[in-house]
Coordinates of C-alpha atoms in Angstrom, one line a residue:
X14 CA -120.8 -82.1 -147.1
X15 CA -122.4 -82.6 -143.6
X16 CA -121.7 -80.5 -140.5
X17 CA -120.6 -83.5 -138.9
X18 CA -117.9 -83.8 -141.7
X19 CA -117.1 -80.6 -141.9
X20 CA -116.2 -80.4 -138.2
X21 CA -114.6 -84.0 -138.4
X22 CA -112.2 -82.1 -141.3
X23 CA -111.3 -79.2 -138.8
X24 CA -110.1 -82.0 -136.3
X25 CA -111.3 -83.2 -132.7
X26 CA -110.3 -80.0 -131.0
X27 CA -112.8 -78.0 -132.6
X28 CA -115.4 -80.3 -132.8
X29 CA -118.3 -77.3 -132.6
X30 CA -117.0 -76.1 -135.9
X31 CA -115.5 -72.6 -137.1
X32 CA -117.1 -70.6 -134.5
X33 CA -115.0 -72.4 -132.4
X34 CA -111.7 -72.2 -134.5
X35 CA -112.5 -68.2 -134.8
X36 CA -112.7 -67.8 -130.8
X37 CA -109.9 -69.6 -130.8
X38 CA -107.7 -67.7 -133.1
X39 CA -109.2 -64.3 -132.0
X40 CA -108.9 -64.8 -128.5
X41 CA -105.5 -63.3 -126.6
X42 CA -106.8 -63.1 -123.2
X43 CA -104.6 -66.5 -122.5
X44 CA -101.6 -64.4 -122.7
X45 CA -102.5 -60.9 -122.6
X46 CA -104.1 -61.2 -118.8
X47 CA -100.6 -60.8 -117.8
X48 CA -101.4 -56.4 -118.6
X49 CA -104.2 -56.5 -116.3
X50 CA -102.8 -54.1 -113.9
X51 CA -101.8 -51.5 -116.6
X52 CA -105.1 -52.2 -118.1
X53 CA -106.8 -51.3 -115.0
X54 CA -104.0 -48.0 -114.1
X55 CA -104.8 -46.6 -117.9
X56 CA -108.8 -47.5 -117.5
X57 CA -108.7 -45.5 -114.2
X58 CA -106.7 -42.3 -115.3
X59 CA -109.3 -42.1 -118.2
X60 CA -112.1 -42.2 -116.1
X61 CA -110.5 -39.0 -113.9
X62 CA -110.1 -37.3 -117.1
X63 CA -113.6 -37.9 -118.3
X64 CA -115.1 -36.3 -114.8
X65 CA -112.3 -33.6 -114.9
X66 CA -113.8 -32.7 -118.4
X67 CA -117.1 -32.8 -117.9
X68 CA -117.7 -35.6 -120.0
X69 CA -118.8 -38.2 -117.5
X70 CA -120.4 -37.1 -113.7
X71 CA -117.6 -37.6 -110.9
X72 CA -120.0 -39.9 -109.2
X73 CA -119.6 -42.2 -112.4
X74 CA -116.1 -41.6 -112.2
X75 CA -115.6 -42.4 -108.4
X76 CA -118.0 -45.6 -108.7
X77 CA -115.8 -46.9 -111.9
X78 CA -112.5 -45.8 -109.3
X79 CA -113.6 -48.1 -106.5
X80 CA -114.9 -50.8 -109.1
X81 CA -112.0 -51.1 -111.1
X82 CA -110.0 -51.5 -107.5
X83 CA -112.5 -54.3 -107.0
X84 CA -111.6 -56.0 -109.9
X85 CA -108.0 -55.3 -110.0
X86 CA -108.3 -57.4 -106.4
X87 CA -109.4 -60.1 -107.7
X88 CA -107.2 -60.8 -110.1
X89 CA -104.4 -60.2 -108.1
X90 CA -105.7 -62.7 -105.6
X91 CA -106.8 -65.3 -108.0
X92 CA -110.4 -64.5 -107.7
X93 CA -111.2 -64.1 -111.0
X94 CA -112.5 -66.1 -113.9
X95 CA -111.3 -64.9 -117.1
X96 CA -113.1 -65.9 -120.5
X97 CA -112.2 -66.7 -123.7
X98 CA -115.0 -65.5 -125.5
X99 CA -114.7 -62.0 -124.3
X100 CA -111.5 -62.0 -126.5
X101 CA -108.9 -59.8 -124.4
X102 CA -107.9 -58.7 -121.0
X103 CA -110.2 -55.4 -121.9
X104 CA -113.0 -56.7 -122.5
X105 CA -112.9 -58.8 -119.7
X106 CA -112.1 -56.1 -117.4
X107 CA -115.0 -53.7 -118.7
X108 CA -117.3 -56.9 -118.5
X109 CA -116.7 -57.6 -114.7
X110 CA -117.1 -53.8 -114.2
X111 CA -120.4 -53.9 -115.3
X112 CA -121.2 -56.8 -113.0
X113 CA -120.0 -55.1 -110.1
X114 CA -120.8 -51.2 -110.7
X115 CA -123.8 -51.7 -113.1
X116 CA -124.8 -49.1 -115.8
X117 CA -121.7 -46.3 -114.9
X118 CA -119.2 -49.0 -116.0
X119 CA -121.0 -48.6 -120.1
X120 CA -119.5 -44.7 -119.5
X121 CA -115.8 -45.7 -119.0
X122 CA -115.2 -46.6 -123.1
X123 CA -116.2 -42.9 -123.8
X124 CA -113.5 -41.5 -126.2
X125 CA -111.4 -44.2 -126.6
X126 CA -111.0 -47.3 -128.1
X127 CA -109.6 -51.1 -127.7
X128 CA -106.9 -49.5 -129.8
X129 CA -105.6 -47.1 -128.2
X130 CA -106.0 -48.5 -125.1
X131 CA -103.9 -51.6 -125.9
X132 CA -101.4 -49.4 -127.1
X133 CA -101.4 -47.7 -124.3
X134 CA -101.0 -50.9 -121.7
X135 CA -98.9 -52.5 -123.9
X136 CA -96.4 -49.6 -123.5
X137 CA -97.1 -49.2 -119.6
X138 CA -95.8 -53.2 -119.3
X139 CA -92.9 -52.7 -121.7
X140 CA -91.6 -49.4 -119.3
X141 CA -91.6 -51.3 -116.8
X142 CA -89.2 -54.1 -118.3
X143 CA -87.1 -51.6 -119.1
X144 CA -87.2 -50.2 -115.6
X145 CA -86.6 -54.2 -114.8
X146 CA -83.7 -54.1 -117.3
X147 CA -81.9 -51.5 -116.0
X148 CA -82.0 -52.7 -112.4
X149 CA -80.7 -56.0 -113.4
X150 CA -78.0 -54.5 -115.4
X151 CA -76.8 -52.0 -112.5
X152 CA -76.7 -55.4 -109.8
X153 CA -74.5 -57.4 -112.6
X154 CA -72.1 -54.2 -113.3
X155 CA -71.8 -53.9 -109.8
X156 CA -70.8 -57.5 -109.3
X157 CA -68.3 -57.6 -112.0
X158 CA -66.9 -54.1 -110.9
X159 CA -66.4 -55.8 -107.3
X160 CA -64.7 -58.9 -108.9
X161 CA -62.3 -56.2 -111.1
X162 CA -61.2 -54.3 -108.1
X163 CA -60.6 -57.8 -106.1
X164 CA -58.4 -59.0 -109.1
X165 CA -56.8 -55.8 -110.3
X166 CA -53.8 -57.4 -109.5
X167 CA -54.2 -60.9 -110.7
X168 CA -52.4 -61.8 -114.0
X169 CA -54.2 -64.2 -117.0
X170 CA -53.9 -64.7 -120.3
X171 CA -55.3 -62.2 -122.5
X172 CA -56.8 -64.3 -126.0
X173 CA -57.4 -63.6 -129.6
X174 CA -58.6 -66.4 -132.1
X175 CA -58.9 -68.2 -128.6
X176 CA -54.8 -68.3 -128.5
X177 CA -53.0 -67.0 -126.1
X178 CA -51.9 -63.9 -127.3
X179 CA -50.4 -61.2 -124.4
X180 CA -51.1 -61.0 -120.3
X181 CA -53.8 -58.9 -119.2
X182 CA -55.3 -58.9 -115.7
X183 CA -58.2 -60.3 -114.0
X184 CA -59.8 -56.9 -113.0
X185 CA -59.2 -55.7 -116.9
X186 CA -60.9 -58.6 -118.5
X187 CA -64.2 -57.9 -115.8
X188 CA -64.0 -54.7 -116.6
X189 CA -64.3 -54.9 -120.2
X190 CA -67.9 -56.8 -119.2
X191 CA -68.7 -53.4 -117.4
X192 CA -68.1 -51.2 -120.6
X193 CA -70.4 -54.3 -122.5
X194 CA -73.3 -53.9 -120.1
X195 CA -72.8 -50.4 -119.7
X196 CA -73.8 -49.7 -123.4
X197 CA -76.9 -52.0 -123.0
X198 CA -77.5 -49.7 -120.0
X199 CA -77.6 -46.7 -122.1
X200 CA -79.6 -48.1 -125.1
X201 CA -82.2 -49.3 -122.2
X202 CA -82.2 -45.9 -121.0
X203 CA -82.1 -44.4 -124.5
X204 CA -85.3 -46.3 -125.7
X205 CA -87.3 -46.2 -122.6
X206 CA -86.9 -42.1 -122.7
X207 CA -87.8 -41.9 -126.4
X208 CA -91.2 -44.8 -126.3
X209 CA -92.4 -42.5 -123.1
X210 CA -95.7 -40.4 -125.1
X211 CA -99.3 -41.8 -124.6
X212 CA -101.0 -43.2 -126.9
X213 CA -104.2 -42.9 -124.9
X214 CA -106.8 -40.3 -126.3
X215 CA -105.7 -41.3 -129.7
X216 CA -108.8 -43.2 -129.9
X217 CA -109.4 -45.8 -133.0
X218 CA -107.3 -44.4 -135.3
X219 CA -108.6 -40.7 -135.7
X220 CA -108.6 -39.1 -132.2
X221 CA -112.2 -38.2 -131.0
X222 CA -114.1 -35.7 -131.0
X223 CA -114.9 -35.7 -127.4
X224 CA -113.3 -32.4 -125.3
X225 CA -110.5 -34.6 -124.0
X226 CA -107.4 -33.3 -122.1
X227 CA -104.8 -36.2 -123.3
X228 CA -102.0 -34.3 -121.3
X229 CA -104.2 -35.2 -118.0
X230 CA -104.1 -38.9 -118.5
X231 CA -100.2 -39.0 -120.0
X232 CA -99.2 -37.2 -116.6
X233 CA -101.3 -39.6 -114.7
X234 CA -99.5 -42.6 -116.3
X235 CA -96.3 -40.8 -116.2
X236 CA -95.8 -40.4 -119.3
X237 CA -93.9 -37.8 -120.7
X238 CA -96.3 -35.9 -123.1
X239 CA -99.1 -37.3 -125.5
X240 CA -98.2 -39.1 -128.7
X241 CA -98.3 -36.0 -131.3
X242 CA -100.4 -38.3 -134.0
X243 CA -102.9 -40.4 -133.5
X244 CA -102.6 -42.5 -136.6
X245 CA -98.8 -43.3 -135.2
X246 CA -100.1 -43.7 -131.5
X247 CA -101.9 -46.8 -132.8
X248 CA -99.7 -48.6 -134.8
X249 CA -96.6 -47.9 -133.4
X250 CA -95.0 -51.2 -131.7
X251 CA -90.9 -49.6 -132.1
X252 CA -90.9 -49.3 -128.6
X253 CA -91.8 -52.9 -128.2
X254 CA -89.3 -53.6 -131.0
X255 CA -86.5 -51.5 -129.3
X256 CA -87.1 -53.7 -126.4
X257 CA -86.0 -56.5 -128.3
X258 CA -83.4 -55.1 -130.1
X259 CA -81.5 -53.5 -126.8
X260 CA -82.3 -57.1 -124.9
X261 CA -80.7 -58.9 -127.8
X262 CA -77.8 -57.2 -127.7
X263 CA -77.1 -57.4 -124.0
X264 CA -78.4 -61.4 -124.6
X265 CA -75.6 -61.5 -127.2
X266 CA -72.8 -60.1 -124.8
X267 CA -74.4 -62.7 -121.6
X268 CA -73.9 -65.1 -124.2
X269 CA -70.3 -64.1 -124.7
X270 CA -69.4 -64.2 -120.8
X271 CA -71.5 -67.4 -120.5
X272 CA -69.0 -69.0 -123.1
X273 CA -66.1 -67.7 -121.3
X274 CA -67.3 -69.3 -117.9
X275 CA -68.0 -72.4 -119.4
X276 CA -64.4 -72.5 -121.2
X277 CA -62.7 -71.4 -117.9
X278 CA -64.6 -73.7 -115.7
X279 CA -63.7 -76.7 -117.7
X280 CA -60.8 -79.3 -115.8
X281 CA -58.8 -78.6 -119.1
X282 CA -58.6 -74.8 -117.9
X283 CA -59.3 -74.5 -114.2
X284 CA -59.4 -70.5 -114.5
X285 CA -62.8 -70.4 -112.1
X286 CA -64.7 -72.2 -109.7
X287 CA -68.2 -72.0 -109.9
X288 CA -71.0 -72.3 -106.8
X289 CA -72.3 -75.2 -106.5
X290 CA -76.0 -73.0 -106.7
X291 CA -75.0 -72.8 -110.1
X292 CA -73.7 -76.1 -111.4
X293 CA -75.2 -79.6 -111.1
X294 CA -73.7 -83.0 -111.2
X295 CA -74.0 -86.0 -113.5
X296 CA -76.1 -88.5 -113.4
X297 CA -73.5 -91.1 -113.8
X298 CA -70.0 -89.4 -114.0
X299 CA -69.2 -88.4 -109.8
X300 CA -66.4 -86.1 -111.0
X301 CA -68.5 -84.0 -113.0
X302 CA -69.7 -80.5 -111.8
X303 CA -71.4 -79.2 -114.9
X304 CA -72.0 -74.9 -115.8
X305 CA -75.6 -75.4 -116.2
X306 CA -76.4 -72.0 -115.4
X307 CA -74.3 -70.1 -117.8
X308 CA -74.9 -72.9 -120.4
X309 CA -78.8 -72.1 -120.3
X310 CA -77.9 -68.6 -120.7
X311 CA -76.0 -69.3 -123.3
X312 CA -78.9 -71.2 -125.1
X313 CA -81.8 -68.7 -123.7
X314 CA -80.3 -66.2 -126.2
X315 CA -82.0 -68.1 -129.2
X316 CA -85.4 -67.1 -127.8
X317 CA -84.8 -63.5 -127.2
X318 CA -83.1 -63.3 -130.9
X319 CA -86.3 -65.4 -132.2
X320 CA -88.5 -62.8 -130.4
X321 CA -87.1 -59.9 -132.0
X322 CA -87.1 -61.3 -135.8
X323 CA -90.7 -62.7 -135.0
X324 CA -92.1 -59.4 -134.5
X325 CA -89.8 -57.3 -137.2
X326 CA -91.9 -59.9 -139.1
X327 CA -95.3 -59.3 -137.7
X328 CA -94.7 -55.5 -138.6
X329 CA -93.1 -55.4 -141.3
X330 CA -96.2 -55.1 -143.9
X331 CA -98.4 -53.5 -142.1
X332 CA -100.7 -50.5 -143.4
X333 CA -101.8 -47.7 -141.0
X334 CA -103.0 -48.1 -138.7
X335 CA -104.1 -51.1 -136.5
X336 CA -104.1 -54.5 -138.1
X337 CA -105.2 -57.8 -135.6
X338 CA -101.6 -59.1 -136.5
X339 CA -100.7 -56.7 -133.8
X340 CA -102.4 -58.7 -131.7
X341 CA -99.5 -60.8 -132.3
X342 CA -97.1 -58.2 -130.6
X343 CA -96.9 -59.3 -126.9
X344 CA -96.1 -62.9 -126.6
X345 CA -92.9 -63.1 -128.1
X346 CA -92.1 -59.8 -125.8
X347 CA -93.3 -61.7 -122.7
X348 CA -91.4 -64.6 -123.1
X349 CA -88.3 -62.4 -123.9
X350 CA -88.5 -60.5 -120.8
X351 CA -89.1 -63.3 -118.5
X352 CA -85.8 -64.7 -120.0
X353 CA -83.8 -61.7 -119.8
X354 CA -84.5 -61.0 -116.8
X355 CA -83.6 -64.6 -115.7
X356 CA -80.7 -64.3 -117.6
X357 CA -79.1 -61.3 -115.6
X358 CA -80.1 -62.6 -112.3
X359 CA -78.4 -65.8 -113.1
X360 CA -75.4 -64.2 -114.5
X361 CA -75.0 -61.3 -111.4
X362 CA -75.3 -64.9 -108.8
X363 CA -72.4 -66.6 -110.8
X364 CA -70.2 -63.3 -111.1
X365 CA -70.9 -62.9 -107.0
X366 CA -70.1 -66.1 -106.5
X367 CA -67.4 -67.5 -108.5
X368 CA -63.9 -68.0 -107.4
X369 CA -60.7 -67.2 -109.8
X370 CA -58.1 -69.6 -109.5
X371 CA -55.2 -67.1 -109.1
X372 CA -52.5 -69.3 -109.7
X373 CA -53.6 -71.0 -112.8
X374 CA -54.3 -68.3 -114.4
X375 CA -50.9 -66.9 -113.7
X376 CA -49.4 -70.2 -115.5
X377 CA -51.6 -69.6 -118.4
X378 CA -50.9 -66.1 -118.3
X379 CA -47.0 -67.2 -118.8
X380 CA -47.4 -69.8 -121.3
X381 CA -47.5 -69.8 -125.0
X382 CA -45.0 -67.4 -125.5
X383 CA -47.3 -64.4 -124.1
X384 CA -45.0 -61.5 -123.6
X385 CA -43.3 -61.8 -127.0
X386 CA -44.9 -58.7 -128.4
X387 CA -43.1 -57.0 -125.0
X388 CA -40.0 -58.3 -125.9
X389 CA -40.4 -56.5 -129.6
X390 CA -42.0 -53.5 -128.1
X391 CA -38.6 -53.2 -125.9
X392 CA -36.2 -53.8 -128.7
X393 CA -38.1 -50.4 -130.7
X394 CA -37.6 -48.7 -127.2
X395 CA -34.3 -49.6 -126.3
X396 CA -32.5 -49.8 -129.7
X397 CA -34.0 -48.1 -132.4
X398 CA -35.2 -50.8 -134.1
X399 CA -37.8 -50.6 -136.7
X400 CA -40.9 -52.6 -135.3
X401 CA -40.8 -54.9 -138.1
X402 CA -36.8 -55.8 -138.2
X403 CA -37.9 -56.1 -134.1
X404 CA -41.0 -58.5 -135.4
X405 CA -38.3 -60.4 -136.9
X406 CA -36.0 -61.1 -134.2
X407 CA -38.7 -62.0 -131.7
X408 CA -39.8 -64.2 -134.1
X409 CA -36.3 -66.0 -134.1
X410 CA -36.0 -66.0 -130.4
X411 CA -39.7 -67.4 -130.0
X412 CA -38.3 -70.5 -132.4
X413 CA -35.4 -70.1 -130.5
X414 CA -37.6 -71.0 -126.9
X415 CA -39.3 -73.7 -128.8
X416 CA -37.0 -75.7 -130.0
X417 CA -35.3 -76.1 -126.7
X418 CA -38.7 -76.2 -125.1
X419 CA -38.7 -73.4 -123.4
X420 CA -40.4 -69.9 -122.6
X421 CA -38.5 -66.3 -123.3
X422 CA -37.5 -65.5 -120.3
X423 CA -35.9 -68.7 -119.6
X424 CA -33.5 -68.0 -122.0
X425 CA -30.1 -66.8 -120.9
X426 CA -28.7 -63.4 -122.3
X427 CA -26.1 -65.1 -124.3
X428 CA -28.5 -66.8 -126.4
X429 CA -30.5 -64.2 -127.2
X430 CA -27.3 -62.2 -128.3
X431 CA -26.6 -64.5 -130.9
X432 CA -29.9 -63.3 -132.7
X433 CA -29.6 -60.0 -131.7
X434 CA -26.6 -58.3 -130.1
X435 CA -28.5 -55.3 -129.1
X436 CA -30.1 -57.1 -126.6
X437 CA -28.5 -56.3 -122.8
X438 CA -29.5 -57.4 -119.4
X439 CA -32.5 -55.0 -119.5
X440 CA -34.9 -57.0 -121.6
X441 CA -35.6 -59.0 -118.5
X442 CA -37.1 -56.0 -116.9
X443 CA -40.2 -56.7 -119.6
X444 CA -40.2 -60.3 -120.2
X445 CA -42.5 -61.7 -116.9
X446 CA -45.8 -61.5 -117.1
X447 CA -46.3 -59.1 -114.0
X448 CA -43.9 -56.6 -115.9
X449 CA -45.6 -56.9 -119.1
X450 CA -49.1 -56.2 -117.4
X451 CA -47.9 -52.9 -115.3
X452 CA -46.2 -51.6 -118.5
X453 CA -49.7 -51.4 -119.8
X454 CA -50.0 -48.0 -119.3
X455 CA -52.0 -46.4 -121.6
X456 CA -55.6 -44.8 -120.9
X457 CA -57.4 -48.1 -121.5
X458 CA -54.6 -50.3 -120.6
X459 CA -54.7 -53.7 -118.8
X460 CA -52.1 -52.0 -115.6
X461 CA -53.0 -52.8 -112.5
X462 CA -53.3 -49.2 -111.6
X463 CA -55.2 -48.2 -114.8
X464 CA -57.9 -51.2 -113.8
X465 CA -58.1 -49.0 -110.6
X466 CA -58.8 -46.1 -112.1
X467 CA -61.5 -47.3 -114.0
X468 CA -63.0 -49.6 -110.8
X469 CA -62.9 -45.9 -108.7
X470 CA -64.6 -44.2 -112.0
X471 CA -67.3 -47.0 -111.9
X472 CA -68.2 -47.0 -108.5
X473 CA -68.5 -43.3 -108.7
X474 CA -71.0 -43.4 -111.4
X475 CA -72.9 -46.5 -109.7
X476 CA -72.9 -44.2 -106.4

């Protein structure tokens, strides 16, 4: 077969041929660019260490300084052409080096190598999502804690199966959203303390057998300590992994609130109002005002799950220690981030900014028969009875109610005594919905003053 058929078979794209294909397949500096800065903050540690150890001249060391500066400048201005052919976002750094400090810049690769040094970025850019991550979280708990203490007060229907099931209050149902985000806090916290050893000094796979002081360059990048084993250092990619494990979880409970705004946003529900900077209109329908925002969240979820199974894949049959499938580690991480981060921000705007509609809620709060279980609870207070015989009755009053289309407290004493003549004038005490809510008393509980407890306790902690 001819070259020229050869290359006609591997399609237009690559008309030079398989050289072509390989560069293009090998190549990662398209995405991985976006570590330059950690590239350049690891590169220039290691060079300090090297002159602090004798192993390079502090004149090398200060001329790679100031030309690693250079080049960190240009990129950060725009200034600076990165190549495909030099693979990767270290090879393109070490490559402009050379161009601008001459033969010092061939010392700065002493006693290290592409793999722990990507390790060792990769991990610099992924501390600083989580860093990202928790400062997101915090502004979003502090929103919803805001919107509890406003509503502590304010009565709704609390759901389960999506039915009405007993009144809770505005203030309980944002702070349940805290406790939510608060665990994703503390597995973002959890992770980024445990992924916080360098890798750097573990060299290709081995260590080296350079004089190295590895504690040096860890404490330089803030790190906590050195990696304890060098094999590990290299292929290790959990903390990229826990990444997308803790951010799936926290997508997973945006999600949940993003379904909840969209529900109670909707004309059939009325529960909120959202901004108008986060809703749009229909193209055709004038009436419409649609939850764009938390309906994006909603679907932005997919990618960040996608992101996490893609790389539990990547990993998942991998010998020690580096393997070029690593190499496919950081897009799926990137594009998570970027959408987790957009995710929070757009959630904390529609939190701040959305308005509860106090007195719908309280109708739906009182609708559906909501403070039946109240009613039962009373009759086990009150009159001995055994919760279930108590089941029972309610049960028969709730038919009761229906059939003359009514709710419980609309019915008169009289009729409930004819189910029940234990029943007195009391049971009216529980049957509204703002009675039902205060009675809620226990540690945990939806009262009012229970809701302010826990709004004091968070704003405390967020002090």
């Amino acid at each position: 077969m001819s070259d020229k058929s050869s290359n006609q078979m591997w399609g237009g794209r690559f008309a030079a041929g398989p050289d072509a294909i390989m560069e293009a397949i090998n190549a990662s500096i398209g995405f991985d660019k976006r570590l330059a800065a950690q590239d350049i903050a690891g590169s220039r540690a290691h060079a300090a260490m090297l002159a602090a150890t004798g192993i390079i001249s502090d004149s090398d060391a200060e001329t790679i300084r100031e030309g690693l500066l250079t080049v960190l400048s240009e990129i950060e201005s725009g200034n600076f052409a990165f190549s495909t052919a030099l693979e990767d976002i270290h090879m393109n750094v070490e490559a402009r080096l050379k161009e601008v400090v001459g033969e010092p810049a061939g010392r700065l690769h002493t006693a290290r190598s592409r793999n722990d040094q990507v390790a060792t970025d990769f991990k610099l850019w992924v501390r600083d999502q989580f860093d990202a991550f928790e400062s997101g979280l915090l502004a979003l708990i502090r929103a919803l804690v805001d919107q509890a203490e406003a509503g502590a007060e304010w009565v709704m229907p609390g759901f389960t199966h999506l039915q009405t099931a007993q009144p809770v209050t505005w203030g309980h149902h944002m702070m349940a959203y805290v406790e939510m985000f608060a665990r994703d806090l503390s597995r973002a916290r959890d992770a980024r303390a445990r992924m916080n050893e360098s890798p750097l000094g573990a060299a290709a796979l081995a260590g080296t057998g350079f004089a190295i002081d590895r504690h040096m360059t860890a404490e330089a990048l803030g790190f906590a300590r050195p990696a304890a084993n060098s094999l590990d250092a290299v292929s290790d990619r959990d903390f990229a992994l826990e990444f997308l494990s803790t951010a799936s979880i926290c997508a997973m409970h945006l999600s949940r609130f993003a379904e909840e705004l969209v529900i109670w946003s909707s004309a059939q529900f009325r529960f909120v109002a959202l901004s108008d900077r986060f809703s749009t209109g229909s193209s055709i329908m004038p009436q419409k005002k649609n939850p764009d925002a938390a309906e994006l969240i909603r679907a932005k979820i997919g990618r960040i799950f996608g992101a996490n199974v893609a790389l539990m894949t990547v990993m998942k049959g991998l010998p020690l220690a580096y393997s070029k499938d690593m190499q496919e580690d950081k897009e799926q991480v990137f594009d998570a981030a970027d959408n987790l981060m957009l995710a929070l921000a757009a959630m904390e705007g529609m939190v701040k900014d959305m308005t509860a509609n106090v007195a719908n809620l309280e109708a739906a709060a009182a609708a559906g028969f909501s403070t039946a279980t109240d009613l039962a609870d009373w009759l086990v207070r009150e009159t001995g009875l055994p919760f279930r015989e108590a089941h029972h009755v309610t049960g028969a009053l709730v038919a009761m109610a229906e059939k003359k289309g009514c709710d419980l407290p609309d019915l008169t004493l009289a009729e409930m005594q004819t189910v029940s003549g234990a029943i007195t004038e009391g049971i009216h005490d529980v049957l509204g919905v703002h009675n039902s809510v205060a009675s809620r008393l226990s540690y945990g509980g939806t009262a009012p003053v229970r809701v302010r407890e826990q709004v004091a306790r968070w704003k405390e902690i967020l002090a």
